[in-house]
PDB file of C-alpha atoms in Angstrom:
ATOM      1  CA  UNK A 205      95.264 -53.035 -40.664  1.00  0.00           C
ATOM      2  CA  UNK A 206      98.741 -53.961 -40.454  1.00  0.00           C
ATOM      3  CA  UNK A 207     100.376 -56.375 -37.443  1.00  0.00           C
ATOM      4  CA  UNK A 208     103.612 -56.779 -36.558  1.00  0.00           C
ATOM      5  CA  UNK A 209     105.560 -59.987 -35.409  1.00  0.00           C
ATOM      6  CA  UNK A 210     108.630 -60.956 -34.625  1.00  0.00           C
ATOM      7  CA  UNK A 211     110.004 -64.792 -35.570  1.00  0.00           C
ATOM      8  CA  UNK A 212     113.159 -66.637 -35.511  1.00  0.00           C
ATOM      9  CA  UNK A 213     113.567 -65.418 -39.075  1.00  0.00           C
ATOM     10  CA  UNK A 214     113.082 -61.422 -38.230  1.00  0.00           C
ATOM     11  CA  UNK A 215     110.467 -59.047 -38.131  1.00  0.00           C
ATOM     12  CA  UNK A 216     107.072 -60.086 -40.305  1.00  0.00           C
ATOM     13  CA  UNK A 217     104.643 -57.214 -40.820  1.00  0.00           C
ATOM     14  CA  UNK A 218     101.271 -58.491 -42.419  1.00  0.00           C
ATOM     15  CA  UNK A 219      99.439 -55.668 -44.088  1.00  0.00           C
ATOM     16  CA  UNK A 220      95.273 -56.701 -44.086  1.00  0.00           C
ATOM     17  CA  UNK A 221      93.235 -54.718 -46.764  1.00  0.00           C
ATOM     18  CA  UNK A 222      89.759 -55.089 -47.210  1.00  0.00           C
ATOM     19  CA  UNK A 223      89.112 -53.963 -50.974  1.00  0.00           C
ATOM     20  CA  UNK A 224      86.757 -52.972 -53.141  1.00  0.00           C
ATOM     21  CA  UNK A 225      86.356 -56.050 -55.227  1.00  0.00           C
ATOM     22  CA  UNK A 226      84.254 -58.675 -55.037  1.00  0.00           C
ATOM     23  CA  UNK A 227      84.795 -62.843 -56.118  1.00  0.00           C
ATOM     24  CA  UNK A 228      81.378 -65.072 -56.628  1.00  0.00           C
ATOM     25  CA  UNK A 229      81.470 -68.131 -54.864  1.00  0.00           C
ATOM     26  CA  UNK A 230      78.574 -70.721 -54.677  1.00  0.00           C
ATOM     27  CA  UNK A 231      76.575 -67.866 -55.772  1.00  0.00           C
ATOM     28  CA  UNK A 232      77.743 -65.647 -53.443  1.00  0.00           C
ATOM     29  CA  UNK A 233      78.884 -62.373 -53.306  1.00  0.00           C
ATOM     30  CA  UNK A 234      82.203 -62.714 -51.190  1.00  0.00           C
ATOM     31  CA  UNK A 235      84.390 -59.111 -50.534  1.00  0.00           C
ATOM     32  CA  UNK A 236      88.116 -59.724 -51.610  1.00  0.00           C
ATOM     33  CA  UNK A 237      90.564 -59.430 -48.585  1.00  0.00           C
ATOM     34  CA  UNK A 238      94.184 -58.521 -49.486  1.00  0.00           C
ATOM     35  CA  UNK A 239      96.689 -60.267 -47.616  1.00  0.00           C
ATOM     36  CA  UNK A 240     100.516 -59.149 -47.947  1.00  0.00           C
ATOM     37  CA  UNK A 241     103.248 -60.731 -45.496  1.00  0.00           C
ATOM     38  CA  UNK A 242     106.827 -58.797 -45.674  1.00  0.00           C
ATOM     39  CA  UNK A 243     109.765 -60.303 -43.943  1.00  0.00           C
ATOM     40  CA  UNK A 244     112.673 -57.920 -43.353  1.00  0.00           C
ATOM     41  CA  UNK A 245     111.265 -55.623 -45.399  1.00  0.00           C
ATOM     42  CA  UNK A 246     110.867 -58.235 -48.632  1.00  0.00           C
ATOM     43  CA  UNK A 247     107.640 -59.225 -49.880  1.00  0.00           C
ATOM     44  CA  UNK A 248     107.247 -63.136 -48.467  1.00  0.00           C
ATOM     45  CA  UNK A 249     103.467 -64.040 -48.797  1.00  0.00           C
ATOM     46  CA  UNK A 250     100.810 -62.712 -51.250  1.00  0.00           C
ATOM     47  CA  UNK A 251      96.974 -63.510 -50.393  1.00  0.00           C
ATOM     48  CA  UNK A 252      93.422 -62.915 -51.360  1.00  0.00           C
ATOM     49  CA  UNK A 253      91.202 -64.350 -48.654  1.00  0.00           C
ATOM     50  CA  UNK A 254      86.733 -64.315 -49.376  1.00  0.00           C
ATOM     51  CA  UNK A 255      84.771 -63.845 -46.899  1.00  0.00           C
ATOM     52  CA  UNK A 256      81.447 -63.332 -46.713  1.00  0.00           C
ATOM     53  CA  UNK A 257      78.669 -62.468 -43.703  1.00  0.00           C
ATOM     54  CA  UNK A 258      75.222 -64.435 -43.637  1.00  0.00           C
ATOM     55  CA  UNK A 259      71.538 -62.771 -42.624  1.00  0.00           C
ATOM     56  CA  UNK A 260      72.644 -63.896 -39.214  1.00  0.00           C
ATOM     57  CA  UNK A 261      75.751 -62.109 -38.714  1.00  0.00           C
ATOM     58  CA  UNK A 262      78.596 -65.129 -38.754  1.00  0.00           C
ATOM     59  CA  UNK A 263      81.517 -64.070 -41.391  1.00  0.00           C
ATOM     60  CA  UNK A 264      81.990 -67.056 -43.337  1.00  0.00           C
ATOM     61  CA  UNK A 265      85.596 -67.927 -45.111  1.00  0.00           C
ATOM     62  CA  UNK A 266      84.796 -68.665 -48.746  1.00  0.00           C
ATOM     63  CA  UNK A 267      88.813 -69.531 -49.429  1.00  0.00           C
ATOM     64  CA  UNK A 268      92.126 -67.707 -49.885  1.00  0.00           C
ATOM     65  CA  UNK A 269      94.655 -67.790 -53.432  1.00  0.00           C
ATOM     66  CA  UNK A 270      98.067 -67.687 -51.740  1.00  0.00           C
ATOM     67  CA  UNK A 271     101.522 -67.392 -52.872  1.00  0.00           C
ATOM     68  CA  UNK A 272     104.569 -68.242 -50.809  1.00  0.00           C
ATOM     69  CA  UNK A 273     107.362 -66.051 -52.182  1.00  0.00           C
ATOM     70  CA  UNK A 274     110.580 -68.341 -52.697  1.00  0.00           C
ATOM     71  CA  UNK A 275     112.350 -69.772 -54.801  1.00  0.00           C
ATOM     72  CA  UNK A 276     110.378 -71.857 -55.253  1.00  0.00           C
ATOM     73  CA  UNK A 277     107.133 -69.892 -55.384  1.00  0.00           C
ATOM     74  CA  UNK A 278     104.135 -72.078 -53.683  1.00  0.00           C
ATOM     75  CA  UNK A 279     100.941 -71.564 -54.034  1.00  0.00           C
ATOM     76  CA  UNK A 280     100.253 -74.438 -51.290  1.00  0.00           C
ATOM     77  CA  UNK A 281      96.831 -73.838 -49.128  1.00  0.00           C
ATOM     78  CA  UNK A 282      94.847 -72.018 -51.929  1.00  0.00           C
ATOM     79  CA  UNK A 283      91.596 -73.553 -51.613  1.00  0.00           C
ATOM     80  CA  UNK A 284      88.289 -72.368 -53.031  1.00  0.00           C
ATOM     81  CA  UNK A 285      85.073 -73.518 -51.722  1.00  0.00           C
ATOM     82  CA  UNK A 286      82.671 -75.627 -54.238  1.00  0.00           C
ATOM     83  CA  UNK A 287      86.090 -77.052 -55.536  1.00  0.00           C
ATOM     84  CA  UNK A 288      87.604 -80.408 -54.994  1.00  0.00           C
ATOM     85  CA  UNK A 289      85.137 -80.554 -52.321  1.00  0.00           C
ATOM     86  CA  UNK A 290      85.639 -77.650 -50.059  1.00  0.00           C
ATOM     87  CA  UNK A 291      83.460 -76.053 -48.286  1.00  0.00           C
ATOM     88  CA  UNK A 292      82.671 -72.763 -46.731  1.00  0.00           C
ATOM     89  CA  UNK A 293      83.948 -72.732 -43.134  1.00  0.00           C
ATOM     90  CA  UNK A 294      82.847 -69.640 -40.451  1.00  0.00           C
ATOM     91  CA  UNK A 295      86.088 -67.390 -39.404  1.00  0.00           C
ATOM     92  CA  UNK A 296      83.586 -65.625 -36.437  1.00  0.00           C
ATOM     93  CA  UNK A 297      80.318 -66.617 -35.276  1.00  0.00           C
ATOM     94  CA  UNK A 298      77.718 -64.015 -34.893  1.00  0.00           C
ATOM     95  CA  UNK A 299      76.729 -65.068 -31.036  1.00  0.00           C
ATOM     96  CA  UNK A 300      79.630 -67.412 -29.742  1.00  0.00           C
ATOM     97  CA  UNK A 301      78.890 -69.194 -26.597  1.00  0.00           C
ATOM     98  CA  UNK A 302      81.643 -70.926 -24.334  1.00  0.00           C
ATOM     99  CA  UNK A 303      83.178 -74.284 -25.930  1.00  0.00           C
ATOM    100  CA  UNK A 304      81.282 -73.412 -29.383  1.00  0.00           C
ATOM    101  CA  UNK A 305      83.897 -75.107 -31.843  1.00  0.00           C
ATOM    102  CA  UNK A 306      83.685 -74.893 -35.391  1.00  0.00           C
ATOM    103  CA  UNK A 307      85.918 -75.364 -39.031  1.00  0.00           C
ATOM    104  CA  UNK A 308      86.848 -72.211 -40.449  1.00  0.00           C
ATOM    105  CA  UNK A 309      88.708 -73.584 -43.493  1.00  0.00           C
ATOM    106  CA  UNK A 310      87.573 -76.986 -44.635  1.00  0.00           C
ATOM    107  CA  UNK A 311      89.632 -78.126 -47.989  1.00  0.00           C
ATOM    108  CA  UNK A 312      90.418 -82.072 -48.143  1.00  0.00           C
ATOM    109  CA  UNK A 313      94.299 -82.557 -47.679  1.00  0.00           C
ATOM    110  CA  UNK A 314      94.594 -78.279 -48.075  1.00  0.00           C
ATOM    111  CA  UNK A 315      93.146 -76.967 -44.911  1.00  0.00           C
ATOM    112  CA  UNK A 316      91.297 -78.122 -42.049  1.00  0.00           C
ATOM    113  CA  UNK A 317      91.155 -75.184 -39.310  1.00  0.00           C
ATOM    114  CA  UNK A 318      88.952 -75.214 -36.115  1.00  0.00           C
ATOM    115  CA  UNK A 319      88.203 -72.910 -33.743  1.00  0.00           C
ATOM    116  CA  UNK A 320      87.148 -72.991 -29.922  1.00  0.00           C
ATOM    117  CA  UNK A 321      85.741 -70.419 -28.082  1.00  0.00           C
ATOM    118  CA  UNK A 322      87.506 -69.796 -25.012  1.00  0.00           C
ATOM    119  CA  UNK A 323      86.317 -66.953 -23.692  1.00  0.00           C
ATOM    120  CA  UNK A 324      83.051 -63.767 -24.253  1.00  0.00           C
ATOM    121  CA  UNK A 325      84.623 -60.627 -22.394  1.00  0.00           C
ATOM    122  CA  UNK A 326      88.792 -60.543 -22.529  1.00  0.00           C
ATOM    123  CA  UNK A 327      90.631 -57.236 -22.867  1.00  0.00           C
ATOM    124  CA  UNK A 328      93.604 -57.570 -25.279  1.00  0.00           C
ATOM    125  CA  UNK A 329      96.587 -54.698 -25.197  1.00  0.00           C
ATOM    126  CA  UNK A 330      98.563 -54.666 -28.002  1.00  0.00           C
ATOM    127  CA  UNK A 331     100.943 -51.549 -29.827  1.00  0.00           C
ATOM    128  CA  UNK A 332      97.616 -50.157 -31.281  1.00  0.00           C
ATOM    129  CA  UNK A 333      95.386 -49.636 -27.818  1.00  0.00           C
ATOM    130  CA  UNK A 334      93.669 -52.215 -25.717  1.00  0.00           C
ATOM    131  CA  UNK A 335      90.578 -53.542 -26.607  1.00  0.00           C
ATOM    132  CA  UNK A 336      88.053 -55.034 -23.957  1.00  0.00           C
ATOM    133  CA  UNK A 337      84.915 -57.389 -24.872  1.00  0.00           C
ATOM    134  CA  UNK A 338      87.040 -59.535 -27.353  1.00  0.00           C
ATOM    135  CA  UNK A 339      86.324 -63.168 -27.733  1.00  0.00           C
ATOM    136  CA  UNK A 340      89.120 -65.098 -27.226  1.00  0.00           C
ATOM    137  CA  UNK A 341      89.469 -68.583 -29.432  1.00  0.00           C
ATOM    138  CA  UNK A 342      91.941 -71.412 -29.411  1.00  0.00           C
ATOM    139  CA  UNK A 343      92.541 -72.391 -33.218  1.00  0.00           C
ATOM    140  CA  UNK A 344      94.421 -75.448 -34.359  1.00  0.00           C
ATOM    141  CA  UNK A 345      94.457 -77.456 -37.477  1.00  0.00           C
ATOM    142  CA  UNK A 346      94.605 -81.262 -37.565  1.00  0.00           C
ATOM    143  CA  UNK A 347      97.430 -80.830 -40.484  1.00  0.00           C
ATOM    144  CA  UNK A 348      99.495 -79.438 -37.884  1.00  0.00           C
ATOM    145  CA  UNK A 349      99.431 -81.398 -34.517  1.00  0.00           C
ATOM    146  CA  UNK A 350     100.385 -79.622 -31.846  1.00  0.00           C
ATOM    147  CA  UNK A 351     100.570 -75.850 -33.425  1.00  0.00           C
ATOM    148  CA  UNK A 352      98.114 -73.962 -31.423  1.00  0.00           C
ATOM    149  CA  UNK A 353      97.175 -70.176 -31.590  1.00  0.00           C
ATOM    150  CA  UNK A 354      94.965 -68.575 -29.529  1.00  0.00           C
ATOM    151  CA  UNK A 355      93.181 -65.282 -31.559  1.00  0.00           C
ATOM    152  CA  UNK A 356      91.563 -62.214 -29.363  1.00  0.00           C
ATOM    153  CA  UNK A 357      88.723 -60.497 -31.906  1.00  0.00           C
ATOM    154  CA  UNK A 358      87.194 -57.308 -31.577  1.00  0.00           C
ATOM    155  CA  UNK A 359      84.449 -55.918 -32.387  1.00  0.00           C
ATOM    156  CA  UNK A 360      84.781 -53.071 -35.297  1.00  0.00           C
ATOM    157  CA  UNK A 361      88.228 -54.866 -35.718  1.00  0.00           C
ATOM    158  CA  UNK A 362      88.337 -57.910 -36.460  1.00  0.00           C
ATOM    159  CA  UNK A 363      91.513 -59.818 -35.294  1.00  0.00           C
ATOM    160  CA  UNK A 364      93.881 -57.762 -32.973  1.00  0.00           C
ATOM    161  CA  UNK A 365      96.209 -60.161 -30.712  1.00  0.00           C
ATOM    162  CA  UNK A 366      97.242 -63.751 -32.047  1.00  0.00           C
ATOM    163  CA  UNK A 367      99.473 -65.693 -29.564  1.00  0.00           C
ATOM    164  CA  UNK A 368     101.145 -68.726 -31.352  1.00  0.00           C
ATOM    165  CA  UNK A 369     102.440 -71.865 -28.873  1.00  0.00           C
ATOM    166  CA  UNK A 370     104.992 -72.049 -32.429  1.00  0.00           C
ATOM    167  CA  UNK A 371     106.735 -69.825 -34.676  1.00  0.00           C
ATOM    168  CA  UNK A 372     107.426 -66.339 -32.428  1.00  0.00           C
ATOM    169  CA  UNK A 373     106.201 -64.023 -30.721  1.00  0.00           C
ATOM    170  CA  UNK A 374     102.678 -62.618 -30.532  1.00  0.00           C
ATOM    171  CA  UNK A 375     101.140 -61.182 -34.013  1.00  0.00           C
ATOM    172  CA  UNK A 376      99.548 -57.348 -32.459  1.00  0.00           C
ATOM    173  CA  UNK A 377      97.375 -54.982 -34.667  1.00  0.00           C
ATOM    174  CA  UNK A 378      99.549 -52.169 -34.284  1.00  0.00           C
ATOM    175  CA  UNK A 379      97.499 -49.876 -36.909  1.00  0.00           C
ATOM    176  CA  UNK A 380      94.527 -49.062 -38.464  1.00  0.00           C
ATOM    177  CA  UNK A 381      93.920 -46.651 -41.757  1.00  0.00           C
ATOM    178  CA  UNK A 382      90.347 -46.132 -42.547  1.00  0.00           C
ATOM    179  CA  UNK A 383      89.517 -44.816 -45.864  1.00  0.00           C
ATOM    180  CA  UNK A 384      88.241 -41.498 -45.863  1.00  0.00           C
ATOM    181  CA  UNK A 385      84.475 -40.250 -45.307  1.00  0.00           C
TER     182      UNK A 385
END
């Protein structure tokens, strides 16, 4: 999937792969997401995010190795669950119900993300197509007061729209390449 936003630094397109690979965590089996930010063109952000779903159906967020291009390079909010005491958070709950808030990355003085669900049935039109029955969530972090995002997910998808109250413009899916049959 790739997205395309535009900041106050230029145009960031995030490439999302789901590969291949898998990382054990805690036992489990989690599938290796690929992560790669470009600004301008340039390489800015290198990520491998685990996630993994449960017998129930909620996608769980096992942790994410991430590099911040520089100079300096920074590998600051790489967090793996089971180590220095973070856990597993959930990025999507199987059934969400209105007001259902929950952490999605939980890594003492790394990460602390929570989502709310905000709404069950939006429609969400980005450069890619519009996609109805998304569940719309407000997302914040405590690390961060005041940044606020709200995320539209759908389903087959995954994330398509993210509106940030900081940092530019709206993040849109605006394509999809499925590997062939």
């Amino acid at each position: 999937m790739t997205y395309r936003q535009e900041t106050p630094e230029g145009v960031e397109i995030d490439t999302v792969t789901v590969t291949y690979d898998t990382k054990p965590i805690l036992s489990v089996a989690t599938f290796v997401v690929h992560d790669a930010v470009y600004l301008n063109g340039a390489l800015k952000e290198d990520t491998f995010d685990w996630f993994a779903p449960d017998k129930d159906g909620n996608v769980w967020y096992f942790g994410e190795d991430t590099k911040e291009l520089g100079p300096p390079v920074s590998t600051v909010g790489s967090w793996e669950a089971g180590k220095n005491g973070a856990q597993a958070g959930v990025i999507m709950l199987a059934h969400p119900q209105m007001g259902d808030t929950y952490l999605q990355e939980n890594a003492p003085g790394v990460v602390a993300d929570q989502a709310r669900v905000k709404g069950l049935n939006e429609t969400a039109t980005v450069a890619y197509g519009t996609f109805t029955g998304c569940i719309k969530t407000q997302e914040w972090t405590p690390i961060e007061p005041g940044n606020r995002a709200f995320k539209f997910y759908a389903s087959g998808f995954g994330t398509v729209l993210e509106v940030p109250n900081q940092g530019g413009g709206p993040v849109e899916l605006t394509s999809v390449t499925r590997p062939a049959p």
